[in-house]
Amino acid sequence: MQPIDFESARRKMVDQQIRPWEVADERLLDAIRRTPREDFVAPEYRNLAYVDMNLPLGDGHIMMAPRLEARLLQALNVGARDKVLEIGTGSGYVTALLAALAAQVYAVEINTGRAERTKQLLSARGIRNVSVEIGDAARGWPAHAPYDAILATGSMPLLPNELREQLAPGGRLVAIVGAAPAMEAIRIERLSQQSWDRTSILETVVPPLLNSPAPLGFTF
């Protein structure tokens, strides 16, 4: 079997999967072009790194399809000076993309093994602006708050108030909220100390975050 040309596959992924899905942020597209997704997937799925599908990570967790990852990151609108909270490192791939876009990333992972793997992958790529911390951030991570951007990489039945409260003024939060088969990716922007704006991004279904809170959250 002919070896896969991953660089070519990466370009095709951007042109044929991601751009057609309304992703036009050139900073983000450039980060995707420069980040070898094949290094972050499980070894047995390496040849599927650029296929338009979710890939298993074990324990019921997934690596989201490339176009969904890109769409969520575009909605997050990460700036070069931003401090970002990532809830769940997953494969570490989105963490690497966030690192390319932001000044500082705090990636919090509840699974120790997954956190250590992410640390190793980022270190191997010379990425120094990510702090991978072990813990449960389903209700946020106040240690480094407020954040300019917060991304939850798994779904949650309802969005807890703590997350929006940990945004800095002007900060953005992207999360997938609801229960299968009716989940919605949403964007929350903090307009002022007591004012937030909510935007629907798209409908999708992804596995829930471990320990994701189920009590009533907030509504608009």
Coordinates of C-alpha atoms in Angstrom, one line a residue:
M1 CA 0.0 0.0 0.0
Q2 CA 1.3 3.4 -1.0
P3 CA 2.2 5.6 2.1
I4 CA -0.3 8.4 2.7
D5 CA 0.9 11.9 1.8
F6 CA -0.3 13.6 5.0
E7 CA 0.7 17.1 3.9
S8 CA -1.5 16.8 0.8
A9 CA -4.3 15.2 2.8
R10 CA -4.1 18.2 5.2
R11 CA -4.5 20.7 2.3
K12 CA -7.4 18.8 0.9
M13 CA -9.1 18.6 4.3
V14 CA -8.9 22.4 4.5
D15 CA -10.1 23.0 0.9
Q16 CA -12.7 20.2 0.6
Q17 CA -14.1 19.9 4.2
I18 CA -13.4 22.9 6.3
R19 CA -13.7 25.9 3.9
P20 CA -17.1 24.6 2.5
W21 CA -18.4 24.5 6.0
E22 CA -18.2 28.3 6.3
V23 CA -14.8 28.5 7.9
A24 CA -12.9 31.5 6.5
D25 CA -10.7 32.7 9.3
E26 CA -7.2 32.7 7.7
R27 CA -5.3 32.6 11.0
L28 CA -7.2 29.5 12.0
L29 CA -6.8 27.9 8.5
D30 CA -3.1 28.6 8.6
A31 CA -2.8 26.9 12.0
I32 CA -4.7 23.9 10.7
R33 CA -2.4 23.7 7.7
R34 CA 0.7 23.7 9.9
T35 CA -0.5 21.2 12.5
P36 CA 0.0 17.5 11.7
R37 CA -3.3 16.0 12.8
E38 CA -2.0 12.5 12.2
D39 CA 0.4 12.9 15.2
F40 CA -2.6 13.4 17.6
V41 CA -4.9 10.5 16.6
A42 CA -4.6 7.1 18.1
P43 CA -2.0 5.1 16.2
E44 CA -4.5 2.6 14.8
Y45 CA -6.5 5.5 13.3
R46 CA -3.5 7.5 11.9
N47 CA -4.5 6.8 8.3
L48 CA -7.9 8.3 9.0
A49 CA -6.6 11.5 10.4
Y50 CA -8.0 13.6 7.6
V51 CA -11.2 11.8 7.0
D52 CA -14.5 13.6 7.7
M53 CA -15.5 11.6 10.7
N54 CA -15.3 11.4 14.5
L55 CA -12.4 9.1 15.7
P56 CA -12.5 7.1 19.0
L57 CA -10.2 8.1 21.8
G58 CA -11.4 5.4 24.2
D59 CA -13.7 5.5 27.3
G60 CA -16.5 6.7 25.1
H61 CA -14.7 9.9 24.1
I62 CA -14.0 11.1 20.5
M63 CA -11.8 13.3 18.4
M64 CA -14.4 15.5 16.6
A65 CA -14.5 15.6 12.8
P66 CA -12.1 18.2 11.4
R67 CA -14.8 20.5 10.1
L68 CA -16.6 20.6 13.5
E69 CA -13.4 21.4 15.3
A70 CA -12.7 24.2 12.9
R71 CA -16.2 25.6 13.1
L72 CA -16.2 25.7 16.9
L73 CA -12.7 27.4 16.9
Q74 CA -13.8 30.0 14.4
A75 CA -16.8 30.9 16.6
L76 CA -14.4 31.2 19.6
N77 CA -12.5 33.9 17.7
V78 CA -9.3 33.6 19.6
G79 CA -7.0 36.6 19.5
A80 CA -3.2 36.6 19.7
R81 CA -3.2 38.1 23.2
D82 CA -6.0 36.0 24.6
K83 CA -5.9 33.7 27.7
V84 CA -7.9 30.6 26.9
L85 CA -9.5 27.8 29.0
E86 CA -9.9 24.5 27.2
I87 CA -12.2 22.0 29.1
G88 CA -11.0 18.6 28.2
T89 CA -7.8 18.1 26.1
G90 CA -9.2 15.1 24.1
S91 CA -6.5 14.1 21.6
G92 CA -4.5 17.3 22.2
Y93 CA -5.0 18.4 18.6
V94 CA -7.4 21.3 19.4
T95 CA -5.1 22.2 22.3
A96 CA -2.3 22.6 19.7
L97 CA -4.5 24.8 17.5
L98 CA -5.5 27.0 20.4
A99 CA -1.8 27.4 21.3
A100 CA -1.1 28.6 17.7
L101 CA -3.9 31.2 18.1
A102 CA -3.6 32.5 21.7
A103 CA -1.1 33.9 24.1
Q104 CA -1.7 31.3 26.8
V105 CA -3.9 28.2 27.1
Y106 CA -5.0 26.4 30.2
A107 CA -6.0 22.9 29.2
V108 CA -7.8 21.0 32.0
E109 CA -8.2 17.3 31.6
I110 CA -9.8 15.0 34.1
N111 CA -8.2 11.8 32.7
T112 CA -4.6 11.6 34.0
G113 CA -3.3 9.4 31.1
R114 CA -4.9 11.7 28.5
A115 CA -3.4 14.8 30.2
E116 CA 0.1 13.2 30.2
R117 CA -0.2 12.2 26.6
T118 CA -1.2 15.8 25.6
K119 CA 1.8 17.2 27.5
Q120 CA 4.1 14.8 25.6
L121 CA 2.6 15.7 22.2
L122 CA 2.8 19.4 22.8
S123 CA 6.4 19.2 24.2
A124 CA 7.5 17.2 21.1
R125 CA 6.2 20.1 19.0
G126 CA 8.0 22.7 21.1
I127 CA 4.7 24.3 22.2
R128 CA 5.4 26.2 25.4
N129 CA 2.3 28.4 25.9
V130 CA 0.0 25.6 27.2
S131 CA -0.4 24.6 30.8
V132 CA -2.0 21.1 31.0
E133 CA -3.6 20.7 34.3
I134 CA -5.4 17.7 35.8
G135 CA -8.8 18.2 37.2
D136 CA -12.5 18.5 36.7
A137 CA -13.4 21.8 34.8
A138 CA -17.0 20.9 33.9
R139 CA -18.0 24.0 36.1
G140 CA -15.0 26.0 35.0
W141 CA -11.5 26.5 36.3
P142 CA -11.3 29.6 38.6
A143 CA -7.6 29.3 39.2
H144 CA -6.7 31.5 36.2
A145 CA -10.0 33.3 35.5
P146 CA -11.1 35.5 34.0
Y147 CA -10.6 34.1 30.5
D148 CA -10.9 35.8 27.1
A149 CA -12.1 32.5 25.6
I150 CA -13.5 29.2 26.9
L151 CA -14.0 26.1 24.9
A152 CA -15.7 22.9 26.1
T153 CA -14.7 19.9 24.0
G154 CA -17.5 17.7 25.2
S155 CA -21.2 18.3 25.5
M156 CA -23.1 19.2 28.6
P157 CA -26.9 18.9 29.4
L158 CA -27.1 22.5 30.5
L159 CA -24.5 25.2 30.7
P160 CA -23.6 26.1 34.3
N161 CA -23.5 29.7 35.4
E162 CA -19.9 29.4 36.6
L163 CA -18.6 29.2 33.1
R164 CA -20.1 32.4 31.8
E165 CA -19.0 34.1 35.1
Q166 CA -15.4 33.2 34.4
L167 CA -15.4 35.2 31.1
A168 CA -13.6 38.5 31.0
P169 CA -15.6 41.4 29.5
G170 CA -15.7 40.8 25.8
G171 CA -14.8 37.1 26.4
R172 CA -16.4 34.3 24.4
L173 CA -17.5 30.8 25.4
V174 CA -18.3 28.0 22.9
A175 CA -20.0 24.8 24.2
I176 CA -22.3 22.1 22.9
V177 CA -25.4 22.0 25.1
G178 CA -28.3 19.5 25.3
A179 CA -29.0 15.8 25.1
A180 CA -28.9 13.5 22.1
P181 CA -30.3 13.7 19.6
A182 CA -30.9 17.4 20.0
M183 CA -27.7 19.2 20.9
E184 CA -26.7 22.7 19.9
A185 CA -23.3 24.3 19.7
I186 CA -23.7 27.8 21.1
R187 CA -21.5 30.9 21.6
I188 CA -21.8 33.1 24.6
E189 CA -20.2 36.6 24.7
R190 CA -19.9 38.6 27.8
L191 CA -21.0 42.1 26.9
S192 CA -20.6 43.6 30.4
Q193 CA -20.5 42.6 34.1
Q194 CA -24.1 41.5 34.0
S195 CA -24.9 41.1 30.3
W196 CA -24.3 38.2 27.9
D197 CA -25.2 37.5 24.3
R198 CA -26.1 34.0 23.1
T199 CA -25.7 32.8 19.5
S200 CA -26.6 29.4 18.0
I201 CA -23.8 28.0 15.8
L202 CA -25.1 24.7 14.6
E203 CA -26.7 21.4 15.7
T204 CA -24.5 18.4 16.4
V205 CA -24.1 15.5 18.8
V206 CA -20.9 14.7 20.7
P207 CA -20.3 12.6 23.9
P208 CA -20.8 14.5 27.2
L209 CA -18.0 15.8 29.4
L210 CA -17.4 13.6 32.4
N211 CA -19.2 15.0 35.5
S212 CA -20.9 17.5 33.4
P213 CA -23.5 19.2 35.7
A214 CA -27.1 18.3 35.0
P215 CA -29.0 20.8 37.3
L216 CA -30.7 23.9 35.9
G217 CA -28.2 26.2 34.3
F218 CA -29.0 29.7 33.0
T219 CA -31.4 30.8 30.3
F220 CA -31.8 33.9 28.3

